[in-house]
CSV table of C-alpha atoms and ligand atoms in Angstrom, one decimal:
chain,number,residue,atom,x,y,z
A,1,MET,CA,65.5,4.9,-57.4
A,2,ASN,CA,68.1,7.2,-58.9
A,3,ASN,CA,65.8,8.4,-61.6
A,4,GLN,CA,62.9,9.2,-59.3
A,5,PRO,CA,62.1,12.9,-58.7
A,6,ILE,CA,62.7,15.1,-55.7
A,7,GLY,CA,59.3,16.1,-54.2
A,8,ILE,CA,59.1,19.7,-53.1
A,9,LEU,CA,56.1,21.1,-51.3
A,10,ASP,CA,54.9,24.4,-50.0
A,11,SER,CA,51.7,26.2,-49.1
A,12,GLY,CA,51.9,28.0,-52.4
A,13,VAL,CA,54.3,29.6,-54.9
A,14,GLY,CA,56.9,30.5,-52.2
A,15,GLY,CA,58.7,27.2,-52.3
A,16,LEU,CA,59.7,28.0,-55.9
A,17,SER,CA,62.4,30.1,-54.4
A,18,ILE,CA,63.9,26.9,-53.1
A,19,TRP,CA,62.9,24.8,-56.1
A,20,LYS,CA,65.1,27.2,-58.2
A,21,GLU,CA,68.1,26.6,-56.0
A,22,ILE,CA,67.6,22.8,-56.2
A,23,VAL,CA,67.5,22.9,-60.0
A,24,LYS,CA,70.7,25.0,-60.0
A,25,GLU,CA,72.5,22.8,-57.5
A,26,LEU,CA,71.2,19.5,-58.9
A,27,PRO,CA,70.7,19.9,-62.6
A,28,TYR,CA,70.4,16.2,-63.3
A,29,GLU,CA,67.5,15.8,-60.9
A,30,SER,CA,63.8,15.8,-61.9
A,31,THR,CA,61.3,17.4,-59.5
A,32,ILE,CA,57.7,17.3,-58.5
A,33,TYR,CA,56.4,20.6,-57.0
A,34,LEU,CA,53.2,20.6,-55.0
A,35,ALA,CA,51.5,23.9,-53.8
A,36,ASP,CA,48.6,23.8,-51.5
A,37,SER,CA,47.3,27.0,-53.0
A,38,ILE,CA,43.7,26.5,-51.9
A,39,ASN,CA,44.7,26.5,-48.2
A,40,CYS,CA,47.4,29.2,-48.5
A,41,PRO,CA,48.4,31.0,-46.3
A,42,TYR,CA,49.5,28.5,-43.7
A,43,GLY,CA,51.3,31.1,-41.7
A,44,ASP,CA,48.6,32.1,-39.1
A,45,ARG,CA,47.3,28.5,-38.6
A,46,THR,CA,47.9,26.4,-35.5
A,47,GLU,CA,50.6,23.7,-35.6
A,48,ALA,CA,47.9,21.0,-35.3
A,49,GLU,CA,46.1,22.4,-38.4
A,50,ILE,CA,49.3,22.6,-40.3
A,51,TYR,CA,50.2,19.0,-39.5
A,52,ILE,CA,46.8,17.8,-40.9
A,53,LEU,CA,47.3,19.8,-44.1
A,54,ALA,CA,51.0,18.8,-44.5
A,55,LYS,CA,50.3,15.1,-44.2
A,56,ARG,CA,48.1,15.2,-47.3
A,57,LEU,CA,50.9,16.9,-49.2
A,58,VAL,CA,53.5,14.4,-48.2
A,59,LYS,CA,51.1,11.5,-49.1
A,60,PHE,CA,50.7,12.9,-52.6
A,61,ILE,CA,54.4,13.3,-53.1
A,62,ILE,CA,55.0,9.7,-51.9
A,63,GLN,CA,52.2,8.4,-54.3
A,64,ASN,CA,54.1,10.1,-57.1
A,65,LYS,CA,57.2,8.1,-56.3
A,66,ALA,CA,59.6,10.8,-55.1
A,67,LYS,CA,62.9,9.6,-53.6
A,68,LEU,CA,63.3,12.6,-51.3
A,69,ILE,CA,60.9,15.2,-49.9
A,70,VAL,CA,61.9,18.8,-49.5
A,71,ILE,CA,59.6,20.9,-47.3
A,72,ALA,CA,60.1,24.2,-48.9
A,73,CYS,CA,58.1,25.9,-46.2
A,74,ASN,CA,59.4,27.1,-42.9
A,75,THR,CA,56.0,27.1,-41.3
A,76,ILE,CA,55.4,23.4,-42.0
A,77,THR,CA,59.0,22.6,-40.9
A,78,VAL,CA,58.8,24.3,-37.6
A,79,ALA,CA,55.2,23.1,-36.9
A,80,CYS,CA,55.6,19.4,-37.6
A,81,ILE,CA,58.7,18.1,-39.4
A,82,ASP,CA,59.5,15.6,-36.5
A,83,LYS,CA,55.9,14.2,-36.6
A,84,LEU,CA,56.1,13.9,-40.4
A,85,ARG,CA,59.4,12.0,-40.2
A,86,GLU,CA,57.9,9.8,-37.6
A,87,GLU,CA,54.8,9.1,-39.7
A,88,PHE,CA,56.5,8.6,-43.0
A,89,LYS,CA,59.6,6.7,-42.1
A,90,GLY,CA,60.2,5.3,-45.6
A,91,ILE,CA,61.4,8.5,-47.2
A,92,PRO,CA,64.0,11.1,-46.2
A,93,ILE,CA,62.5,14.5,-45.5
A,94,VAL,CA,64.6,17.7,-45.6
A,95,GLY,CA,63.0,20.8,-44.0
A,96,THR,CA,63.5,24.6,-44.3
A,97,VAL,CA,64.2,26.9,-41.4
A,98,PRO,CA,65.1,30.6,-41.1
A,99,PRO,CA,68.9,31.1,-41.7
A,100,ILE,CA,69.5,32.4,-38.2
A,101,LYS,CA,73.0,30.9,-37.8
A,102,THR,CA,74.1,32.5,-41.1
A,103,ALA,CA,72.6,35.9,-40.1
A,104,ALA,CA,74.4,35.8,-36.7
A,105,ARG,CA,77.7,35.1,-38.5
A,106,TYR,CA,77.2,37.9,-41.0
A,107,SER,CA,76.2,40.5,-38.5
A,108,ASN,CA,79.0,42.9,-37.5
A,109,ASN,CA,77.0,44.8,-34.9
A,110,LYS,CA,75.4,41.6,-33.6
A,111,LYS,CA,71.9,42.8,-34.2
A,112,ILE,CA,69.9,40.5,-36.5
A,113,GLY,CA,66.4,40.5,-37.8
A,114,ILE,CA,64.2,37.5,-38.5
A,115,LEU,CA,61.3,37.8,-40.9
A,116,SER,CA,58.9,34.9,-40.9
A,117,THR,CA,55.2,34.0,-40.6
A,118,LEU,CA,53.3,34.4,-37.4
A,119,THR,CA,53.4,30.6,-36.6
A,120,THR,CA,57.1,30.4,-37.3
A,121,SER,CA,58.0,33.5,-35.3
A,122,GLN,CA,56.1,32.1,-32.3
A,123,SER,CA,57.4,28.6,-32.6
A,124,ILE,CA,59.5,26.8,-30.0
A,125,TYR,CA,61.6,25.5,-33.0
A,126,GLN,CA,62.6,29.1,-33.9
A,127,LYS,CA,63.2,30.0,-30.3
A,128,ARG,CA,65.6,27.0,-30.1
A,129,LEU,CA,67.5,28.2,-33.2
A,130,ILE,CA,67.9,31.6,-31.7
A,131,ASP,CA,69.1,30.2,-28.4
A,132,THR,CA,71.6,27.9,-30.2
A,133,PHE,CA,72.9,30.2,-32.9
A,134,ALA,CA,72.2,33.8,-32.0
A,135,LYS,CA,72.9,33.9,-28.2
A,136,ASN,CA,75.3,36.7,-28.7
A,137,CYS,CA,72.9,38.8,-30.8
A,138,GLU,CA,70.1,41.1,-30.2
A,139,VAL,CA,67.2,39.6,-32.2
A,140,VAL,CA,64.3,41.5,-33.7
A,141,ASN,CA,61.7,38.9,-34.6
A,142,ILE,CA,59.0,40.2,-37.0
A,143,SER,CA,56.0,38.3,-38.3
A,144,ALA,CA,55.1,39.3,-41.8
A,145,SER,CA,52.3,36.8,-42.7
A,146,GLU,CA,50.4,39.7,-44.3
A,147,VAL,CA,52.7,39.8,-47.3
A,148,VAL,CA,52.2,36.1,-48.3
A,149,PRO,CA,48.9,36.7,-50.2
A,150,PHE,CA,50.6,39.4,-52.2
A,151,VAL,CA,53.4,37.0,-53.4
A,152,GLU,CA,50.7,34.4,-54.1
A,153,ARG,CA,49.2,36.9,-56.6
A,154,GLY,CA,52.6,37.7,-58.0
A,155,GLU,CA,52.5,41.2,-56.6
A,156,VAL,CA,56.1,41.7,-55.5
A,157,GLU,CA,56.4,45.3,-56.4
A,158,GLY,CA,54.1,48.4,-56.5
A,159,LYS,CA,52.6,50.8,-54.0
A,160,GLU,CA,50.6,48.5,-51.8
A,161,VAL,CA,53.1,45.9,-51.1
A,162,LYS,CA,55.8,48.5,-50.7
A,163,GLU,CA,53.8,50.4,-48.1
A,164,LEU,CA,53.0,47.2,-46.2
A,165,THR,CA,56.6,46.0,-46.3
A,166,GLU,CA,57.9,49.4,-45.1
A,167,MET,CA,55.5,49.3,-42.2
A,168,LEU,CA,56.5,45.8,-41.2
A,169,LEU,CA,60.2,46.4,-41.5
A,170,ARG,CA,60.2,49.6,-39.4
A,171,GLU,CA,61.6,47.9,-36.3
A,172,PHE,CA,64.5,46.5,-38.2
A,173,LEU,CA,65.5,50.1,-39.2
A,174,ALA,CA,64.9,51.4,-35.7
A,175,LYS,CA,67.0,48.7,-34.1
A,176,ASP,CA,69.7,49.1,-36.8
A,177,VAL,CA,70.0,45.4,-37.6
A,178,ASP,CA,72.6,44.6,-40.2
A,179,ALA,CA,71.6,41.1,-41.2
A,180,ILE,CA,68.1,39.8,-41.9
A,181,ALA,CA,67.1,36.1,-42.0
A,182,LEU,CA,64.2,35.5,-44.4
A,183,GLY,CA,62.3,32.8,-42.5
A,184,CYS,CA,59.5,32.2,-45.1
A,185,SER,CA,60.1,30.8,-48.6
A,186,HIS,CA,57.7,33.5,-50.1
A,187,PHE,CA,60.0,36.3,-48.9
A,188,PRO,CA,63.0,35.9,-51.3
A,189,PHE,CA,60.6,37.1,-54.0
A,190,LEU,CA,60.3,40.4,-52.1
A,191,ARG,CA,64.1,40.8,-51.8
A,192,GLU,CA,64.3,43.8,-54.1
A,193,GLU,CA,61.5,45.7,-52.1
A,194,ILE,CA,63.2,44.7,-48.8
A,195,GLU,CA,66.6,45.9,-50.1
A,196,LYS,CA,65.1,49.2,-51.1
A,197,ILE,CA,63.8,49.7,-47.6
A,198,VAL,CA,66.7,48.6,-45.5
A,199,GLY,CA,69.5,49.7,-47.8
A,200,SER,CA,72.3,47.7,-49.5
A,201,LYS,CA,74.5,47.6,-46.4
A,202,VAL,CA,72.1,45.2,-44.7
A,203,LYS,CA,72.7,41.6,-45.6
A,204,ILE,CA,69.6,39.7,-46.6
A,205,LEU,CA,69.8,36.0,-46.3
A,206,ASP,CA,67.6,33.1,-47.4
A,207,SER,CA,68.0,29.4,-46.9
A,208,GLY,CA,67.5,28.2,-50.5
A,209,ASN,CA,71.0,27.3,-51.4
A,210,ALA,CA,71.7,25.6,-48.0
A,211,ILE,CA,68.6,23.5,-48.5
A,212,ALA,CA,69.6,22.5,-52.0
A,213,ARG,CA,73.1,21.5,-50.7
A,214,GLN,CA,71.4,19.5,-47.9
A,215,ALA,CA,69.3,17.7,-50.5
A,216,ARG,CA,72.5,16.9,-52.4
A,217,ARG,CA,74.1,15.5,-49.2
A,218,VAL,CA,71.1,13.3,-48.4
A,219,LEU,CA,70.9,11.9,-52.0
A,220,THR,CA,74.7,11.3,-52.0
A,221,ASN,CA,74.6,9.4,-48.7
A,222,ASN,CA,71.7,7.3,-49.9
A,223,ASN,CA,73.4,6.6,-53.3
A,224,SER,CA,70.3,8.0,-55.0
A,225,LEU,CA,71.6,10.9,-57.1
A,226,SER,CA,70.4,10.9,-60.6
A,227,LEU,CA,73.0,9.5,-63.0
A,228,SER,CA,71.8,11.0,-66.3
A,229,LYS,CA,70.4,14.4,-67.3
A,230,ASN,CA,66.9,13.4,-68.5
A,231,THR,CA,65.0,15.8,-66.3
A,232,LEU,CA,61.3,16.4,-66.0
A,233,HIS,CA,59.8,19.1,-63.8
A,234,GLU,CA,56.2,18.6,-62.8
A,235,PHE,CA,54.0,21.1,-61.0
A,236,TYR,CA,50.7,20.6,-59.1
A,237,THR,CA,48.5,22.9,-57.3
A,238,THR,CA,45.4,22.4,-55.2
A,239,GLY,CA,44.2,25.8,-56.5
A,240,ASN,CA,43.8,27.3,-59.9
A,241,ALA,CA,46.3,25.9,-62.4
A,242,GLU,CA,46.2,28.9,-64.8
A,243,GLU,CA,46.8,31.3,-62.0
A,244,PHE,CA,49.7,29.3,-60.7
A,245,VAL,CA,51.3,29.2,-64.2
A,246,LYS,CA,50.9,32.9,-64.6
A,247,VAL,CA,52.3,33.8,-61.1
A,248,SER,CA,55.1,31.3,-61.0
A,249,LYS,CA,56.4,32.2,-64.4
A,250,LYS,CA,56.5,35.8,-63.3
A,251,LEU,CA,58.3,35.0,-60.1
A,252,VAL,CA,61.0,32.6,-61.1
A,253,GLY,CA,62.6,34.8,-63.9
A,254,ASP,CA,63.9,34.1,-67.4
A,255,LYS,CA,66.2,31.2,-66.7
A,256,PHE,CA,63.6,29.0,-65.0
A,257,ARG,CA,60.4,30.1,-66.7
A,258,ARG,CA,60.9,27.6,-69.6
A,259,LEU,CA,61.0,24.7,-67.1
A,260,ILE,CA,57.4,25.4,-66.0
A,261,LYS,CA,55.6,23.9,-69.0
A,262,GLU,CA,52.4,22.8,-67.5
A,263,VAL,CA,50.7,22.9,-64.1
A,264,GLN,CA,48.0,20.5,-63.1
A,265,ALA,CA,45.2,21.1,-60.6
A,266,VAL,CA,44.8,18.3,-58.0
A,267,SER,CA,42.4,17.7,-55.2
A,268,LEU,CA,44.0,15.9,-52.3
B,1,DGL,N1,56.1,29.7,-47.5
B,1,DGL,C1,55.8,29.4,-46.2
B,1,DGL,C2,56.9,29.5,-45.3
B,1,DGL,O1,58.1,29.3,-45.7
B,1,DGL,C3,54.5,29.8,-45.6
B,1,DGL,C4,53.7,30.9,-46.2
B,1,DGL,C5,52.2,30.8,-45.8
B,1,DGL,O2,51.5,30.0,-46.3
B,1,DGL,O3,51.8,31.6,-44.9
B,1,DGL,O4,56.8,29.7,-44.1
């Protein structure tokens, strides 16, 4: 059990922002990353549709003998994590949600922004997080599903993505939010663009490190942490493998690039 990998899944390349944090936090662990690139974006789909897609991803990860599943996708988590846990009882599942609690804590003027996909922004799950952790804050909830395809193509800078992001973030500036919760795993790759728009005084928060620490806690509690550093990182996509290699190597930066040796195309 201890030497089995951690399975990480997302609709596309976005979950690599969480994969990086997992590799940093748990350097002895092997990973299997699965991207449903052919069906990406998930962010405007109904919760019922997302559940059907996500089940296939979880089955693939289980077939590949992972000891833990990390859903590196806020949209899947808010849409159906409870149902997935119910259906796949034999494996622990850790989800990813917008870091609303942290944003509320960091905000001095108690005005926070949440940037997520349409499905996440409209979900009961997110509403509950706001009611629980940001009751004392004014919350500006923005859906930015439109930028996901840009990140999928590796376009995280340049005129087009800049103009779109500027347009989407206008309300954050107008309402003077001083902390932003990134509620989609694709968005940390746009951090620099977002920072340029909102300024360095606004705190931009993502959930990557918290998820990695949660993964560590679960593995510790189950006595299934890897005991030796004999790591293997495997990558699978339901889309075009060459495109995935190109984009992912561009997004993850120098330190992690060398870990992406090969990407295999799968049909689920
Ligand atoms: N990366 C996903 C998330 O965290 C969804 C992006 C998409 O497929 O729309 O929500």
